[in-house]
PDB file of C-alpha atoms and ligand atoms in Angstrom:
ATOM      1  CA  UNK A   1     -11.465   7.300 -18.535  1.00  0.00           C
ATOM      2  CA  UNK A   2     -14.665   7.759 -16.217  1.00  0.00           C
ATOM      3  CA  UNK A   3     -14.473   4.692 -14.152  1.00  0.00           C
ATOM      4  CA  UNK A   4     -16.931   3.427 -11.934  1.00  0.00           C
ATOM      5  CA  UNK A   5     -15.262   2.003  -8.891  1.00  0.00           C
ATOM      6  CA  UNK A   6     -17.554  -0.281  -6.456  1.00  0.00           C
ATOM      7  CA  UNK A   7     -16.110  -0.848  -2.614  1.00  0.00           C
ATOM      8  CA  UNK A   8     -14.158   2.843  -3.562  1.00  0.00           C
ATOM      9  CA  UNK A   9     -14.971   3.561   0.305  1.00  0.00           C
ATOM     10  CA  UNK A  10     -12.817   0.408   1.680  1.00  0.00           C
ATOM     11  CA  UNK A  11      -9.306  -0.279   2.248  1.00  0.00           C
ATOM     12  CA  UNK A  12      -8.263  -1.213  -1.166  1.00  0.00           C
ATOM     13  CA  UNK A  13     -11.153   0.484  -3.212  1.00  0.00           C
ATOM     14  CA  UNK A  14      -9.596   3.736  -1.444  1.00  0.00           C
ATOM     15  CA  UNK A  15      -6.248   3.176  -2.837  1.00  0.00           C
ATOM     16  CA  UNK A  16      -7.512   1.854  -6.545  1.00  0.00           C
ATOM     17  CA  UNK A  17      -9.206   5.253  -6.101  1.00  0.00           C
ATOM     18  CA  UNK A  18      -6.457   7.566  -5.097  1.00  0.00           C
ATOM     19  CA  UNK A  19      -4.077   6.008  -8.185  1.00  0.00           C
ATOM     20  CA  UNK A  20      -6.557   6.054 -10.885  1.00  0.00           C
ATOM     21  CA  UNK A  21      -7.426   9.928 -10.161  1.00  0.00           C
ATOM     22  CA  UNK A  22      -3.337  10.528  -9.932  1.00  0.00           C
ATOM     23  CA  UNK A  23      -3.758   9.447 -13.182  1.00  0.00           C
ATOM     24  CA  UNK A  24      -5.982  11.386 -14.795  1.00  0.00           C
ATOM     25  CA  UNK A  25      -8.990   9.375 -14.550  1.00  0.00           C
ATOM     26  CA  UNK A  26     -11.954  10.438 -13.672  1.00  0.00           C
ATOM     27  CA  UNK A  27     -13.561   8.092 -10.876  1.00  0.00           C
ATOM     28  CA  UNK A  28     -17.256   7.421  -9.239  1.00  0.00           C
ATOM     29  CA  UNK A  29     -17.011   6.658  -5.904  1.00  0.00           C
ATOM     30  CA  UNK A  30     -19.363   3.712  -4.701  1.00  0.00           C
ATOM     31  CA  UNK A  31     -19.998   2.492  -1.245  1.00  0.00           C
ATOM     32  CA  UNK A  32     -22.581   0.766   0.230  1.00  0.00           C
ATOM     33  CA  UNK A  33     -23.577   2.793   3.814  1.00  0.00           C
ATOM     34  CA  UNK A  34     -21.201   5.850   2.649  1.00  0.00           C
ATOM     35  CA  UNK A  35     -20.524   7.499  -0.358  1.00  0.00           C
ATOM     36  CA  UNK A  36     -21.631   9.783  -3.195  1.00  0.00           C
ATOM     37  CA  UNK A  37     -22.826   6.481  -5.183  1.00  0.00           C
ATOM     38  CA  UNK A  38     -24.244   3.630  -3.343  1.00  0.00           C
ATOM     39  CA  UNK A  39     -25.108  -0.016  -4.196  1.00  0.00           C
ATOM     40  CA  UNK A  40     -25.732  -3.356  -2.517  1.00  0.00           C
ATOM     41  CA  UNK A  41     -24.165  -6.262  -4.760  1.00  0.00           C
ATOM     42  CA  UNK A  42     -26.785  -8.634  -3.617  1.00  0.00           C
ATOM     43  CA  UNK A  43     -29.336  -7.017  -4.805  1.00  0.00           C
ATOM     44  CA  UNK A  44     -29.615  -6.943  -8.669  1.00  0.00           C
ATOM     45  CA  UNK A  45     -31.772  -3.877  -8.456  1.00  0.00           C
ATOM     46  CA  UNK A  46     -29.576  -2.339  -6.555  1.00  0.00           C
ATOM     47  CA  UNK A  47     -27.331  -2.883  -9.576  1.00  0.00           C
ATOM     48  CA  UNK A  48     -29.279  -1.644 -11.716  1.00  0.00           C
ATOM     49  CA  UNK A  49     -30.214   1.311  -9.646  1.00  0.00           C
ATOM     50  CA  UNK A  50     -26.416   2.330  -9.400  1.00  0.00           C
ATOM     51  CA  UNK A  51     -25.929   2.102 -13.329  1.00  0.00           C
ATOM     52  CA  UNK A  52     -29.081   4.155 -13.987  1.00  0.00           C
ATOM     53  CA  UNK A  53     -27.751   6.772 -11.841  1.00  0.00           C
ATOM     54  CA  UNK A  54     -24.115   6.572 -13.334  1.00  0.00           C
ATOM     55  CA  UNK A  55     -24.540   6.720 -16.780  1.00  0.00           C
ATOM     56  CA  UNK A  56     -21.668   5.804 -19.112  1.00  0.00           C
ATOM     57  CA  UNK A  57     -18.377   4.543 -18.016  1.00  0.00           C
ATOM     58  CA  UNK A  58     -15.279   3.222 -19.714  1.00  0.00           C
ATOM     59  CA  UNK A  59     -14.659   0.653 -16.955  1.00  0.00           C
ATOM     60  CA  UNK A  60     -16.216  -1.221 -13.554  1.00  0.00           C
ATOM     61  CA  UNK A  61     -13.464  -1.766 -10.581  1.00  0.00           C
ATOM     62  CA  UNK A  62     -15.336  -3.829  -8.087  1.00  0.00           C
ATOM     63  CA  UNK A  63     -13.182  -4.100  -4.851  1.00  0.00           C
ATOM     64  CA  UNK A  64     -16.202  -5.182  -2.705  1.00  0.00           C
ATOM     65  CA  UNK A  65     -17.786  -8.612  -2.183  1.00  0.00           C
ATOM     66  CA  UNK A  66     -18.729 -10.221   0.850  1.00  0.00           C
ATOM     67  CA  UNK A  67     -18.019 -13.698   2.311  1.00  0.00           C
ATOM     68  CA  UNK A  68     -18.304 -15.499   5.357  1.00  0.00           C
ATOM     69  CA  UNK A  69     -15.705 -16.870   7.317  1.00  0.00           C
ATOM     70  CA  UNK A  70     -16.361 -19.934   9.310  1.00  0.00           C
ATOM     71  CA  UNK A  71     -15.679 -23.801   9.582  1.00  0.00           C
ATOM     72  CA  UNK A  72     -17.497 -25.737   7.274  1.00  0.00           C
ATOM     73  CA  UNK A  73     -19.140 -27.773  10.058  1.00  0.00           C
ATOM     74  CA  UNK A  74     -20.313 -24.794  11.893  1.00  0.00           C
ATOM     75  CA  UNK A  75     -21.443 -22.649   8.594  1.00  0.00           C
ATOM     76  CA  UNK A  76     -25.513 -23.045   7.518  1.00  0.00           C
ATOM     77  CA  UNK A  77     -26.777 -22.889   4.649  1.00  0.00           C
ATOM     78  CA  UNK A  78     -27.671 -19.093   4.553  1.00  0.00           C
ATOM     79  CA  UNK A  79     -23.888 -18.247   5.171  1.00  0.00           C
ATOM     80  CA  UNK A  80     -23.206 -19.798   2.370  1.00  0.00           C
ATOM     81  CA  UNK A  81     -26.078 -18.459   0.186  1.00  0.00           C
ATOM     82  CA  UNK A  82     -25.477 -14.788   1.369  1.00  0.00           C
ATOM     83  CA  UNK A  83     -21.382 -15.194   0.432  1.00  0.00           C
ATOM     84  CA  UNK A  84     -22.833 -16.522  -3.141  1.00  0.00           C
ATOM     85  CA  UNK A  85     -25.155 -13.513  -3.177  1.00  0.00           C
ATOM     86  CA  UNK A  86     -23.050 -10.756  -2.368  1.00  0.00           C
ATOM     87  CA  UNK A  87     -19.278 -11.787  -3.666  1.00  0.00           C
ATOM     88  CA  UNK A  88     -20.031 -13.648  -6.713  1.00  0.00           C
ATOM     89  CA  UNK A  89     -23.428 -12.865  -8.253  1.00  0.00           C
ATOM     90  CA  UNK A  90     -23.296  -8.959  -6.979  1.00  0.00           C
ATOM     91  CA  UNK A  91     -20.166  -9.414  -9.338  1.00  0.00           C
ATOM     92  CA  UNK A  92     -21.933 -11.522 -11.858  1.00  0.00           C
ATOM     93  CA  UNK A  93     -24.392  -8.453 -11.989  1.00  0.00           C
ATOM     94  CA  UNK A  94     -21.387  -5.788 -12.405  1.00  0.00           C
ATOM     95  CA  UNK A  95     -20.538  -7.799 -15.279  1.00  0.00           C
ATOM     96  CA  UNK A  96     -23.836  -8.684 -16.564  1.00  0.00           C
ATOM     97  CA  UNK A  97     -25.528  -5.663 -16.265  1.00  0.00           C
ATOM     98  CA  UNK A  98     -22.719  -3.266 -16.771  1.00  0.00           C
ATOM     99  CA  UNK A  99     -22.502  -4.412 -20.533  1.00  0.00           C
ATOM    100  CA  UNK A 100     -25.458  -1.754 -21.354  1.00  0.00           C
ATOM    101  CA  UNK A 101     -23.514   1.248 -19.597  1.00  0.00           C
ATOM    102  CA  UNK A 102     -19.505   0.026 -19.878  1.00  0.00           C
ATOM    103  CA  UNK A 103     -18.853   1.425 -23.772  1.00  0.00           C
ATOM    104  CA  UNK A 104     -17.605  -1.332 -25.674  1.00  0.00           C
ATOM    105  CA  UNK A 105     -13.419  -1.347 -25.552  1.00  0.00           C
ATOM    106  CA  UNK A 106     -14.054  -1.425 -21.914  1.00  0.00           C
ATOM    107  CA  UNK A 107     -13.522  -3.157 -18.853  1.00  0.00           C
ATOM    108  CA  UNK A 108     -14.563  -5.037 -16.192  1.00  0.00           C
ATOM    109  CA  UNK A 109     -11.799  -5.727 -13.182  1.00  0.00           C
ATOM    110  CA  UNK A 110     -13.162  -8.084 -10.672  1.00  0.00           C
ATOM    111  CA  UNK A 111     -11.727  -8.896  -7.131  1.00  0.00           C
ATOM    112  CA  UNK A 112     -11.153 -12.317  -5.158  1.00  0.00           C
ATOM    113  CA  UNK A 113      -8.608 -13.095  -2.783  1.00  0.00           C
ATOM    114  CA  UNK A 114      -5.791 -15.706  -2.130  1.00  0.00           C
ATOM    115  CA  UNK A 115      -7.545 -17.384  -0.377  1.00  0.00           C
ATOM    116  CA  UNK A 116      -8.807 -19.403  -3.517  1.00  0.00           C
ATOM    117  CA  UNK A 117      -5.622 -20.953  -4.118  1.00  0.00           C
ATOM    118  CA  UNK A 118      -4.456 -21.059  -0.662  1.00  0.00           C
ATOM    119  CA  UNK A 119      -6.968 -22.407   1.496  1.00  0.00           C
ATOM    120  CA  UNK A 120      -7.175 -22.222   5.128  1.00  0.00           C
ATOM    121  CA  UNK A 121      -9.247 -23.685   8.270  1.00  0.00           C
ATOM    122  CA  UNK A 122     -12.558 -21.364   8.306  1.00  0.00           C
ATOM    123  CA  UNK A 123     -12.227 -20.193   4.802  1.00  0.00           C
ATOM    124  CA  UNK A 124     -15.062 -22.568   3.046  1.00  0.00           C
ATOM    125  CA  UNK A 125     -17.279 -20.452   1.870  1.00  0.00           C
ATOM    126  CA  UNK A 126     -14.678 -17.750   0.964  1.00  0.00           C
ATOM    127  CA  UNK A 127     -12.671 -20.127  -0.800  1.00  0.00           C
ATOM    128  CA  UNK A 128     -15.920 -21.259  -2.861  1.00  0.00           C
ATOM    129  CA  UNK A 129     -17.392 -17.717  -3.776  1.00  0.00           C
ATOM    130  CA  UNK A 130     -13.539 -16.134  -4.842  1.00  0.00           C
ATOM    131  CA  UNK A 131     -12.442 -19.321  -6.932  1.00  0.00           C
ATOM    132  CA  UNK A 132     -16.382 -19.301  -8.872  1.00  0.00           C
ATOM    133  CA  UNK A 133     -15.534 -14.782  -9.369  1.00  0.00           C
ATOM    134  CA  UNK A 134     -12.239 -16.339 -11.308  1.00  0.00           C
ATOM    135  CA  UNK A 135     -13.878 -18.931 -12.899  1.00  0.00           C
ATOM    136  CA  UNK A 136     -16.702 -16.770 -14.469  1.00  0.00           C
ATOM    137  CA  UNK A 137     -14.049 -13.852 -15.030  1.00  0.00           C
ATOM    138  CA  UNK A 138     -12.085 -16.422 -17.569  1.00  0.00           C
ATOM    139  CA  UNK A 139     -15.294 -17.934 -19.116  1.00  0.00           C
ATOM    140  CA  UNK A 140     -17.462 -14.238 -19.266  1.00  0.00           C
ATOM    141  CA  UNK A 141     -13.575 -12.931 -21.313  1.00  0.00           C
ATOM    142  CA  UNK A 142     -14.152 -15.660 -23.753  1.00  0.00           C
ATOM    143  CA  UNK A 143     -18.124 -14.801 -24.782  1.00  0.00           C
ATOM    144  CA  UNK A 144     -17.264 -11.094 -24.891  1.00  0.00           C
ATOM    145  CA  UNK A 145     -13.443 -11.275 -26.499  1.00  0.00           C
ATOM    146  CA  UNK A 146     -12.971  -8.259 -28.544  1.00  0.00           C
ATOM    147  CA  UNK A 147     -16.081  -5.582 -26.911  1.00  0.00           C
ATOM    148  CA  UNK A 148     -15.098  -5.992 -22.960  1.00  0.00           C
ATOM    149  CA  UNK A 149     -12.335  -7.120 -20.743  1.00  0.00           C
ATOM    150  CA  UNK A 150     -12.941  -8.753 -17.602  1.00  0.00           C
ATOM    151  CA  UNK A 151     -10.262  -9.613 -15.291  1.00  0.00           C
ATOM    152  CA  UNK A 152      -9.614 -10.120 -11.631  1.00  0.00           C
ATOM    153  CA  UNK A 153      -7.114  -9.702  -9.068  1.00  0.00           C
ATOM    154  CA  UNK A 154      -6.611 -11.850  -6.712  1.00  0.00           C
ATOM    155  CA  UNK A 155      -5.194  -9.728  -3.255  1.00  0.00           C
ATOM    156  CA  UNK A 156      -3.200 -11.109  -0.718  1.00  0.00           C
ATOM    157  CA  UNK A 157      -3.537 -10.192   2.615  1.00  0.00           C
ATOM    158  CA  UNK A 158      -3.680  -6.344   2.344  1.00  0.00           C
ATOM    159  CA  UNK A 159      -0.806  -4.561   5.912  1.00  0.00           C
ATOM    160  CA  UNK A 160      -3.260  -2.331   6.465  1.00  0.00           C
ATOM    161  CA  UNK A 161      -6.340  -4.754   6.534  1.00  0.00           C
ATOM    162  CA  UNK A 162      -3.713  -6.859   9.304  1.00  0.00           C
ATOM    163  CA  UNK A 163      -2.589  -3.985  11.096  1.00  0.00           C
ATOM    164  CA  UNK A 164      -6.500  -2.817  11.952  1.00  0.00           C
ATOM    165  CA  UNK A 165      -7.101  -6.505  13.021  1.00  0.00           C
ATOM    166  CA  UNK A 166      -4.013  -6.062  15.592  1.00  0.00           C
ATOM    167  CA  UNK A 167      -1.876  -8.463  13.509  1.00  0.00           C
ATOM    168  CA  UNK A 168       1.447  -7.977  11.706  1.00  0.00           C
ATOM    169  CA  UNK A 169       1.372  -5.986   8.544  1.00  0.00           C
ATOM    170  CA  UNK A 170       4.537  -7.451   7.315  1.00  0.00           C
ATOM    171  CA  UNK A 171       3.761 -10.209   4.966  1.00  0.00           C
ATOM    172  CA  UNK A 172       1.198  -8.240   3.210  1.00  0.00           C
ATOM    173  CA  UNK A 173       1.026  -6.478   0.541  1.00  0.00           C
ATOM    174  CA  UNK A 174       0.469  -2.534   0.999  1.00  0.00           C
ATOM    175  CA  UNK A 175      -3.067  -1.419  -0.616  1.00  0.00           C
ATOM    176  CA  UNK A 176      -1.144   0.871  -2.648  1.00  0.00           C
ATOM    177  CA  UNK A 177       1.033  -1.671  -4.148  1.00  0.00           C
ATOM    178  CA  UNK A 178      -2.183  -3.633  -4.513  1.00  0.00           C
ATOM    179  CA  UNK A 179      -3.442  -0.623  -6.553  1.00  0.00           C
ATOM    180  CA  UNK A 180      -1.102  -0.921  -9.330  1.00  0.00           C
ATOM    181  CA  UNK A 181      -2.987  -4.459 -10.555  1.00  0.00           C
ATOM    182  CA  UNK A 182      -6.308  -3.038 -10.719  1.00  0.00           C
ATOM    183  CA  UNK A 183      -4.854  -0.053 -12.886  1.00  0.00           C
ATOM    184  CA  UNK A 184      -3.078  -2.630 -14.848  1.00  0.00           C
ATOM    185  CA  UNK A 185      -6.233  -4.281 -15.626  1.00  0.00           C
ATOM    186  CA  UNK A 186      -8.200  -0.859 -16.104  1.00  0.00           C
ATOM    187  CA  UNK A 187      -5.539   0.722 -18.602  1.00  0.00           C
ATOM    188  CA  UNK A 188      -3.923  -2.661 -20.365  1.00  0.00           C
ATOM    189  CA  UNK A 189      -5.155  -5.163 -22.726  1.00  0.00           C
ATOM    190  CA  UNK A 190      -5.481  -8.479 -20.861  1.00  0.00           C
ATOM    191  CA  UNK A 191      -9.036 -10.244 -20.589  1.00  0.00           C
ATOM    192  CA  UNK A 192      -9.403 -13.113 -18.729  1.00  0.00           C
ATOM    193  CA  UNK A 193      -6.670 -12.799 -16.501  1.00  0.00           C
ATOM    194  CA  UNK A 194      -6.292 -13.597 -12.648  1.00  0.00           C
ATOM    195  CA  UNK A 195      -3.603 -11.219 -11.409  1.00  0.00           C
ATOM    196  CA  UNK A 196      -2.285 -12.876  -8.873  1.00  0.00           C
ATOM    197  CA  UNK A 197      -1.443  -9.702  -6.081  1.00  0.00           C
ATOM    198  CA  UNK A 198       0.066 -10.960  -3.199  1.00  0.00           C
ATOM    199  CA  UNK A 199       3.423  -8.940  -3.766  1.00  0.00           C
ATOM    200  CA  UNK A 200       3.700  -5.640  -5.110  1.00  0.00           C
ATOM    201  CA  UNK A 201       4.170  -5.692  -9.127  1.00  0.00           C
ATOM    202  CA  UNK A 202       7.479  -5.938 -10.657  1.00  0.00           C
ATOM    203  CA  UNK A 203       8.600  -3.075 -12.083  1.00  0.00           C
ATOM    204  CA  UNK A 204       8.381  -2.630 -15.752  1.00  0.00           C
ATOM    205  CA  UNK A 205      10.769  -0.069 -18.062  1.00  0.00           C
TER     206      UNK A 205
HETATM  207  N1  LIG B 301      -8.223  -6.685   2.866  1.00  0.00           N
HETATM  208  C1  LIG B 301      -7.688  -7.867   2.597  1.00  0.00           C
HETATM  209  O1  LIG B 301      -6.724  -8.308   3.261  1.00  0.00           O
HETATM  210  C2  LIG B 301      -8.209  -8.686   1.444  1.00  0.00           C
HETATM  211  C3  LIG B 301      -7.473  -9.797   0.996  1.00  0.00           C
HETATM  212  C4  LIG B 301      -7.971 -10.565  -0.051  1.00  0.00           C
HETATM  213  C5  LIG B 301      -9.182 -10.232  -0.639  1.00  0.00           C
HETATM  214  N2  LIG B 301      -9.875  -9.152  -0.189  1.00  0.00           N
HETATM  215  C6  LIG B 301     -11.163  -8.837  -0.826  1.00  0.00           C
HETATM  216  O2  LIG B 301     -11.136  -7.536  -1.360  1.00  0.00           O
HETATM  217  C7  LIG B 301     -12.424  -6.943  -1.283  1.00  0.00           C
HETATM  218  C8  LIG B 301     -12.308  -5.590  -0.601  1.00  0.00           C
HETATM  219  O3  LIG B 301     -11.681  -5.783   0.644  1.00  0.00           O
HETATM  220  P1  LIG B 301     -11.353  -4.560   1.635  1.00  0.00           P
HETATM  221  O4  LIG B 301     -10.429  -5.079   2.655  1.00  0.00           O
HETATM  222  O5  LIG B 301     -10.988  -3.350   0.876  1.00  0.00           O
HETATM  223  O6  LIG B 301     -12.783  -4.377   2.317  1.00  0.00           O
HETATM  224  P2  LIG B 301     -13.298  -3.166   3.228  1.00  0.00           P
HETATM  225  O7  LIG B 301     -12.217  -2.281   3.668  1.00  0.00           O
HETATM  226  O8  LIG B 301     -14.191  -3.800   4.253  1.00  0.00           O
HETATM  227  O9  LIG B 301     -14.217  -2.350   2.196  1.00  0.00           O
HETATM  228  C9  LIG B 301     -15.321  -2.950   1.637  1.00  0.00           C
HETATM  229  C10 LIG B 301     -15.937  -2.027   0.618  1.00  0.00           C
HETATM  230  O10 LIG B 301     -17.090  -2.693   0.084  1.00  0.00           O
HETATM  231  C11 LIG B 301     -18.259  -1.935   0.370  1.00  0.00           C
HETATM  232  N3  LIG B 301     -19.357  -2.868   0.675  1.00  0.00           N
HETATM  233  C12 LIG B 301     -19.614  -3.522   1.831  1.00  0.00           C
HETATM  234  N4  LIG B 301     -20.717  -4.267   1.692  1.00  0.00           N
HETATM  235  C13 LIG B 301     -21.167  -4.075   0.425  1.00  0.00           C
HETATM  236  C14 LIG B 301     -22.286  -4.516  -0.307  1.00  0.00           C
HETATM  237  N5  LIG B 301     -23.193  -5.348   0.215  1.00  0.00           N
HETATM  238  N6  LIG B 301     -22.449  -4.070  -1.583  1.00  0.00           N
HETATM  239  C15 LIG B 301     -21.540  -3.215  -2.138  1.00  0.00           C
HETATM  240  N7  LIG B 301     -20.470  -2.755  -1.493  1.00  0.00           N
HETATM  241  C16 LIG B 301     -20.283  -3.179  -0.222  1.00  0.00           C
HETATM  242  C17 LIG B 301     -17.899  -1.035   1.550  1.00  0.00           C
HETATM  243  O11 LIG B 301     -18.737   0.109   1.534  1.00  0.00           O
HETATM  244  P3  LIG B 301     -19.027   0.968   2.890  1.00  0.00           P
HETATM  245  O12 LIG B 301     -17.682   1.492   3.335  1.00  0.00           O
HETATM  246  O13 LIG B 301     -19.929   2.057   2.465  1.00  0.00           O
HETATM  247  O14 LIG B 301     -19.616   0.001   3.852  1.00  0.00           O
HETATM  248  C18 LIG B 301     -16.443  -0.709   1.213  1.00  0.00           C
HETATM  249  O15 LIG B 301     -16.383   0.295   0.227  1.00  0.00           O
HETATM  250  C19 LIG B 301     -13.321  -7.955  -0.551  1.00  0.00           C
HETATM  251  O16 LIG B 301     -14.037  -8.723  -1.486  1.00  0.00           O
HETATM  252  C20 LIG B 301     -12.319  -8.839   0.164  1.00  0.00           C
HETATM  253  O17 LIG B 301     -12.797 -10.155   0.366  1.00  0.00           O
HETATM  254  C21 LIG B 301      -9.425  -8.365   0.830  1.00  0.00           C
END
């Protein structure tokens, strides 16, 4: 498949990257200040930019989206409006603009974070943008049931993203291990799925 993969320049975009080209897939490699393919997912044009330069794909990974961390009482109001911006719409966008360039049979794979079912102190406006990406994953399946599959994967704390912040990878879940969700979303037949990734996948015979 030729698979468009946005955030393919980050710590789990890199691994989604290096498992779906072991496998035979041909993958576009978007960043946002690196990479042969570039887009910022709060700016719809910027979407639409990247998909004009793409051309047809089979599937979208998005392993990008912004949010801010920060107590609620010590947020403002543009911290939450850029997390909005960049995490959920710039993935509304994938979705929504993708359907004229993602050949119908395809797929959309989306990306949140534990976070949204396991909130912690600071996490307000992360918790808010990840649980609305899940919520319009499940609805956005329903409406386009049968053409496109949209799913999402939900990553636990990622070792290597905790061992570069000077804490304790163990606990987390390896990026390649991660990896294996967003490939089963890519090359399965679930829609409207959360994948819930904050332990490497059970093996399957
Ligand atoms: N790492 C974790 O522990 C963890 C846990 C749960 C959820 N997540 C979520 O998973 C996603 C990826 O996390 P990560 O740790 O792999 O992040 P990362 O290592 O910081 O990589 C982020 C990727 O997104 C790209 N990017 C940054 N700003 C962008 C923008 N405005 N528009 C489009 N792309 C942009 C970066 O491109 P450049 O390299 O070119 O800047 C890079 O490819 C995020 O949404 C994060 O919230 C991560």
């Amino acid at each position: 498949m030729r698979i468009l993969v946005v955030g393919a320049t980050g710590t789990i975009g890199s691994a989604v990257t290096d498992v779906l080209s072991a496998r035979g897939h041909d993958v576009l490699v978007v960043g946002h200040g690196s990479g042969p393919l570039r887009v910022d997912l709060s700016d719809p044009a910027s979407v639409e930019a990247l998909y004009a330069e793409a051309g047809p794909v089979d599937a979208v990974v998005c392993a990008a989206g912004v949010a801010r961390f920060g107590a609620v009482d010590e947020l403002g109001a543009e911290d939450f409006a850029a997390s909005v911006r960049n995490k959920l719409l710039g993935q509304v966008e994938l979705v929504r603009q993708g359907l004229a360039s993602v050949r119908e049979g395809g797929s959309f794979t989306l990306t949140s974070g534990d976070l949204s079912t396991h909130p912690a102190p600071g996490t307000a406006a992360v918790v808010a943008t990840g649980i609305a990406v899940e919520g319009f994953a499940r609805a956005a399946a329903l409406d386009l049931e049968g053409r496109w599959r949209v799913n999402v994967v939900s990553p636990g704390p990622v070792a290597e993203s905790l061992e570069a912040s000077g804490g304790e990878p163990r606990g987390g879940i390896r990026a390649s291990d991660l990896a294996a969700y967003y490939v089963a979303c890519v090359e399965g037949q679930g829609t409207g799925e959360v994948l819930d990734a904050r332990r490497p996948m059970p093996h399957r015979d």
